[in-house]
């Protein structure tokens, strides 16, 4: 049920962090994977981390906030590799500023990367899934799709929107045997969170606030990604699975 042999998966923002772990998990489950980021050198390094001989791995450096780049690359992928069966909208950015200090340009950039780009990518890829009457879209949401804290308003606005976009996609595309679900990571040790991990006060708060008593490790997201990419989730649709060490369940 979890075998992804013969499937083609595109994972955005997969040169490091959670995206790299998800790409590795899908690859290890048999999928041909397409990793994405803006930097070719970083993608080359990531590819070798997944599989040293780089077989069944394609690297596509393009900007997911550029609509022309998206359509050009999706078209090329279809011609050169095949129809995408699994899309993981993982790429995201953060901007930490209080509401009174947020620049409009920063707000726009976070919303464009974390919310608008998943919409445009999904819209570009879904016709192929509709034609095959099968497909999986996984949107990487966040615990901040549900809760927030000071200084991350653009991020939580985007991730809250992505939760509802996931549900909108699910109800419109379910008729074509396409399942659209989300994963909501809790606080994970990734490059984006390095400063927070190294902040003793914040680190202590995370460990005390999370029932598991620690940060999540990127590979701990892998099983959920494989589930949602596989036949095992054929009747799961429009759901957000929170992988958070119990964070959202605790007062």
GROMACS .gro file of C-alpha atoms in nm:
model
  251
    1UNK     CA    1   0.000   0.000   0.000
    2UNK     CA    2   0.293   0.233   0.056
    3UNK     CA    3   0.483   0.140  -0.262
    4UNK     CA    4   0.542   0.442  -0.488
    5UNK     CA    5   0.713   0.257  -0.772
    6UNK     CA    6   0.632   0.409  -1.110
    7UNK     CA    7   0.519   0.739  -0.957
    8UNK     CA    8   0.676   1.077  -1.034
    9UNK     CA    9   0.694   1.324  -0.745
   10UNK     CA   10   0.787   1.693  -0.745
   11UNK     CA   11   0.891   1.832  -0.407
   12UNK     CA   12   0.946   2.208  -0.390
   13UNK     CA   13   1.206   2.354  -0.158
   14UNK     CA   14   1.370   2.013  -0.130
   15UNK     CA   15   1.739   2.101  -0.122
   16UNK     CA   16   1.741   2.098   0.260
   17UNK     CA   17   1.535   2.066   0.576
   18UNK     CA   18   1.191   1.908   0.575
   19UNK     CA   19   1.172   1.910   0.195
   20UNK     CA   20   1.490   1.706   0.164
   21UNK     CA   21   1.364   1.454   0.422
   22UNK     CA   22   1.034   1.418   0.236
   23UNK     CA   23   1.213   1.377  -0.099
   24UNK     CA   24   1.434   1.108   0.050
   25UNK     CA   25   1.134   0.923   0.195
   26UNK     CA   26   0.942   0.925  -0.135
   27UNK     CA   27   1.255   0.809  -0.318
   28UNK     CA   28   1.310   0.526  -0.070
   29UNK     CA   29   0.949   0.419  -0.126
   30UNK     CA   30   1.015   0.378  -0.500
   31UNK     CA   31   0.918   0.712  -0.654
   32UNK     CA   32   1.112   0.895  -0.922
   33UNK     CA   33   1.166   1.233  -0.761
   34UNK     CA   34   1.216   1.585  -0.890
   35UNK     CA   35   1.384   1.808  -0.635
   36UNK     CA   36   1.352   2.183  -0.658
   37UNK     CA   37   1.523   2.493  -0.525
   38UNK     CA   38   1.676   2.809  -0.665
   39UNK     CA   39   2.041   2.701  -0.652
   40UNK     CA   40   2.184   2.429  -0.877
   41UNK     CA   41   2.484   2.362  -0.654
   42UNK     CA   42   2.263   2.312  -0.347
   43UNK     CA   43   2.042   2.073  -0.545
   44UNK     CA   44   2.348   1.877  -0.658
   45UNK     CA   45   2.453   1.829  -0.296
   46UNK     CA   46   2.101   1.734  -0.193
   47UNK     CA   47   2.073   1.477  -0.471
   48UNK     CA   48   2.386   1.297  -0.352
   49UNK     CA   49   2.250   1.289   0.003
   50UNK     CA   50   1.944   1.105  -0.125
   51UNK     CA   51   2.122   0.861  -0.355
   52UNK     CA   52   2.494   0.874  -0.430
   53UNK     CA   53   2.459   0.764  -0.794
   54UNK     CA   54   2.163   1.004  -0.839
   55UNK     CA   55   1.950   0.757  -1.036
   56UNK     CA   56   1.575   0.831  -1.041
   57UNK     CA   57   1.647   1.185  -0.924
   58UNK     CA   58   1.595   1.495  -1.136
   59UNK     CA   59   1.702   1.845  -1.035
   60UNK     CA   60   1.500   2.144  -1.143
   61UNK     CA   61   1.621   2.483  -1.019
   62UNK     CA   62   1.342   2.735  -1.070
   63UNK     CA   63   1.170   3.014  -0.879
   64UNK     CA   64   0.831   2.899  -0.752
   65UNK     CA   65   0.720   3.262  -0.712
   66UNK     CA   66   0.763   3.326  -1.085
   67UNK     CA   67   0.456   3.214  -1.279
   68UNK     CA   68   0.642   3.199  -1.612
   69UNK     CA   69   0.914   2.985  -1.454
   70UNK     CA   70   0.651   2.752  -1.313
   71UNK     CA   71   0.468   2.693  -1.640
   72UNK     CA   72   0.789   2.658  -1.841
   73UNK     CA   73   0.934   2.399  -1.603
   74UNK     CA   74   0.615   2.200  -1.557
   75UNK     CA   75   0.583   2.179  -1.935
   76UNK     CA   76   0.945   2.062  -1.969
   77UNK     CA   77   0.902   1.807  -1.690
   78UNK     CA   78   0.601   1.658  -1.866
   79UNK     CA   79   0.795   1.627  -2.194
   80UNK     CA   80   1.123   1.500  -2.048
   81UNK     CA   81   1.016   1.294  -1.745
   82UNK     CA   82   0.640   1.240  -1.752
   83UNK     CA   83   0.319   1.347  -1.582
   84UNK     CA   84   0.362   1.439  -1.217
   85UNK     CA   85   0.168   1.199  -0.992
   86UNK     CA   86   0.263   1.354  -0.657
   87UNK     CA   87   0.313   1.722  -0.580
   88UNK     CA   88   0.453   1.831  -0.245
   89UNK     CA   89   0.418   2.206  -0.192
   90UNK     CA   90   0.689   2.244   0.070
   91UNK     CA   91   0.887   2.560  -0.013
   92UNK     CA   92   0.835   2.838   0.236
   93UNK     CA   93   0.996   3.142   0.392
   94UNK     CA   94   0.961   3.325   0.723
   95UNK     CA   95   0.976   3.693   0.817
   96UNK     CA   96   0.986   3.776   1.188
   97UNK     CA   97   0.859   4.127   1.260
   98UNK     CA   98   0.591   4.275   1.482
   99UNK     CA   99   0.269   4.374   1.306
  100UNK     CA  100   0.347   4.744   1.350
  101UNK     CA  101   0.683   4.704   1.177
  102UNK     CA  102   0.608   4.472   0.885
  103UNK     CA  103   0.706   4.608   0.545
  104UNK     CA  104   0.448   4.550   0.272
  105UNK     CA  105   0.721   4.397   0.055
  106UNK     CA  106   0.798   4.138   0.326
  107UNK     CA  107   0.428   4.062   0.373
  108UNK     CA  108   0.381   4.014  -0.002
  109UNK     CA  109   0.689   3.793  -0.033
  110UNK     CA  110   0.581   3.557   0.245
  111UNK     CA  111   0.225   3.530   0.111
  112UNK     CA  112   0.349   3.480  -0.245
  113UNK     CA  113   0.594   3.203  -0.150
  114UNK     CA  114   0.388   3.019   0.111
  115UNK     CA  115   0.035   3.049  -0.029
  116UNK     CA  116   0.013   3.183  -0.384
  117UNK     CA  117   0.287   2.959  -0.524
  118UNK     CA  118   0.125   2.633  -0.403
  119UNK     CA  119  -0.195   2.746  -0.575
  120UNK     CA  120  -0.022   2.827  -0.905
  121UNK     CA  121   0.186   2.507  -0.902
  122UNK     CA  122  -0.116   2.291  -0.824
  123UNK     CA  123  -0.322   2.465  -1.093
  124UNK     CA  124  -0.043   2.401  -1.347
  125UNK     CA  125   0.000   2.033  -1.256
  126UNK     CA  126  -0.355   1.918  -1.187
  127UNK     CA  127  -0.469   1.890  -1.553
  128UNK     CA  128  -0.231   1.596  -1.594
  129UNK     CA  129  -0.372   1.433  -1.282
  130UNK     CA  130  -0.727   1.492  -1.401
  131UNK     CA  131  -0.643   1.326  -1.733
  132UNK     CA  132  -0.502   1.020  -1.550
  133UNK     CA  133  -0.786   1.029  -1.295
  134UNK     CA  134  -0.532   0.997  -1.016
  135UNK     CA  135  -0.307   1.225  -0.818
  136UNK     CA  136  -0.177   1.331  -0.479
  137UNK     CA  137  -0.110   1.686  -0.361
  138UNK     CA  138   0.048   1.742  -0.021
  139UNK     CA  139   0.062   2.096   0.113
  140UNK     CA  140   0.307   2.157   0.396
  141UNK     CA  141   0.108   2.362   0.642
  142UNK     CA  142   0.213   2.422   1.003
  143UNK     CA  143   0.090   2.426   1.359
  144UNK     CA  144   0.063   2.797   1.283
  145UNK     CA  145  -0.226   2.707   1.055
  146UNK     CA  146  -0.407   2.684   1.391
  147UNK     CA  147  -0.219   2.896   1.647
  148UNK     CA  148   0.017   3.190   1.648
  149UNK     CA  149   0.266   3.388   1.854
  150UNK     CA  150   0.402   3.744   1.827
  151UNK     CA  151   0.616   3.851   1.527
  152UNK     CA  152   0.508   3.593   1.265
  153UNK     CA  153   0.181   3.739   1.132
  154UNK     CA  154   0.264   3.704   0.758
  155UNK     CA  155   0.366   3.340   0.806
  156UNK     CA  156   0.058   3.238   1.005
  157UNK     CA  157  -0.167   3.423   0.760
  158UNK     CA  158  -0.017   3.224   0.475
  159UNK     CA  159  -0.025   2.891   0.658
  160UNK     CA  160  -0.382   2.947   0.772
  161UNK     CA  161  -0.474   3.023   0.413
  162UNK     CA  162  -0.291   2.712   0.294
  163UNK     CA  163  -0.499   2.497   0.529
  164UNK     CA  164  -0.819   2.626   0.369
  165UNK     CA  165  -0.673   2.611   0.017
  166UNK     CA  166  -0.601   2.243   0.085
  167UNK     CA  167  -0.967   2.184   0.168
  168UNK     CA  168  -1.084   2.384  -0.135
  169UNK     CA  169  -0.862   2.179  -0.367
  170UNK     CA  170  -0.978   1.856  -0.206
  171UNK     CA  171  -1.349   1.914  -0.259
  172UNK     CA  172  -1.310   2.036  -0.618
  173UNK     CA  173  -1.073   1.763  -0.735
  174UNK     CA  174  -1.194   1.460  -0.539
  175UNK     CA  175  -1.423   1.370  -0.830
  176UNK     CA  176  -1.108   1.298  -1.036
  177UNK     CA  177  -0.961   1.060  -0.775
  178UNK     CA  178  -0.717   1.329  -0.659
  179UNK     CA  179  -0.647   1.348  -0.288
  180UNK     CA  180  -0.526   1.680  -0.146
  181UNK     CA  181  -0.407   1.683   0.213
  182UNK     CA  182  -0.172   1.879   0.434
  183UNK     CA  183   0.096   1.809   0.688
  184UNK     CA  184   0.127   2.050   0.979
  185UNK     CA  185   0.476   2.022   1.128
  186UNK     CA  186   0.531   2.138   1.482
  187UNK     CA  187   0.864   2.284   1.587
  188UNK     CA  188   1.135   2.102   1.395
  189UNK     CA  189   1.511   2.139   1.392
  190UNK     CA  190   1.565   2.285   1.045
  191UNK     CA  191   1.791   2.549   0.894
  192UNK     CA  192   1.505   2.801   0.905
  193UNK     CA  193   1.478   2.750   1.283
  194UNK     CA  194   1.851   2.748   1.363
  195UNK     CA  195   1.842   3.083   1.544
  196UNK     CA  196   1.548   2.966   1.755
  197UNK     CA  197   1.712   2.635   1.842
  198UNK     CA  198   2.024   2.821   1.953
  199UNK     CA  199   1.822   3.069   2.161
  200UNK     CA  200   1.837   2.911   2.508
  201UNK     CA  201   1.520   3.076   2.634
  202UNK     CA  202   1.317   2.981   2.327
  203UNK     CA  203   1.464   2.630   2.318
  204UNK     CA  204   1.364   2.575   2.680
  205UNK     CA  205   1.013   2.704   2.606
  206UNK     CA  206   0.975   2.460   2.314
  207UNK     CA  207   1.089   2.163   2.521
  208UNK     CA  208   0.861   2.258   2.811
  209UNK     CA  209   0.561   2.344   2.590
  210UNK     CA  210   0.579   2.029   2.374
  211UNK     CA  211   0.453   1.713   2.549
  212UNK     CA  212   0.726   1.512   2.375
  213UNK     CA  213   0.977   1.737   2.553
  214UNK     CA  214   1.187   1.815   2.246
  215UNK     CA  215   1.205   1.953   1.893
  216UNK     CA  216   1.108   1.729   1.603
  217UNK     CA  217   1.373   1.582   1.374
  218UNK     CA  218   1.314   1.627   0.997
  219UNK     CA  219   1.299   1.253   0.927
  220UNK     CA  220   1.004   1.223   1.166
  221UNK     CA  221   0.787   1.382   0.897
  222UNK     CA  222   0.873   1.113   0.642
  223UNK     CA  223   0.615   0.850   0.733
  224UNK     CA  224   0.324   1.092   0.708
  225UNK     CA  225   0.445   1.211   0.368
  226UNK     CA  226   0.467   0.855   0.235
  227UNK     CA  227   0.119   0.779   0.372
  228UNK     CA  228  -0.037   1.079   0.197
  229UNK     CA  229   0.151   1.007  -0.127
  230UNK     CA  230   0.047   0.642  -0.142
  231UNK     CA  231  -0.259   0.424  -0.203
  232UNK     CA  232  -0.293   0.392   0.173
  233UNK     CA  233  -0.456   0.737   0.178
  234UNK     CA  234  -0.704   0.678  -0.106
  235UNK     CA  235  -0.998   0.786   0.114
  236UNK     CA  236  -0.820   1.059   0.310
  237UNK     CA  237  -0.900   1.397   0.158
  238UNK     CA  238  -0.898   1.758   0.276
  239UNK     CA  239  -0.723   1.674   0.602
  240UNK     CA  240  -0.432   1.835   0.783
  241UNK     CA  241  -0.225   1.587   0.983
  242UNK     CA  242  -0.032   1.762   1.258
  243UNK     CA  243   0.305   1.610   1.338
  244UNK     CA  244   0.388   1.813   1.645
  245UNK     CA  245   0.484   1.596   1.942
  246UNK     CA  246   0.147   1.676   2.098
  247UNK     CA  247   0.192   2.055   2.087
  248UNK     CA  248  -0.161   2.145   1.972
  249UNK     CA  249  -0.323   1.902   2.217
  250UNK     CA  250  -0.165   2.056   2.523
  251UNK     CA  251  -0.263   2.359   2.726
   0.00000   0.00000   0.00000
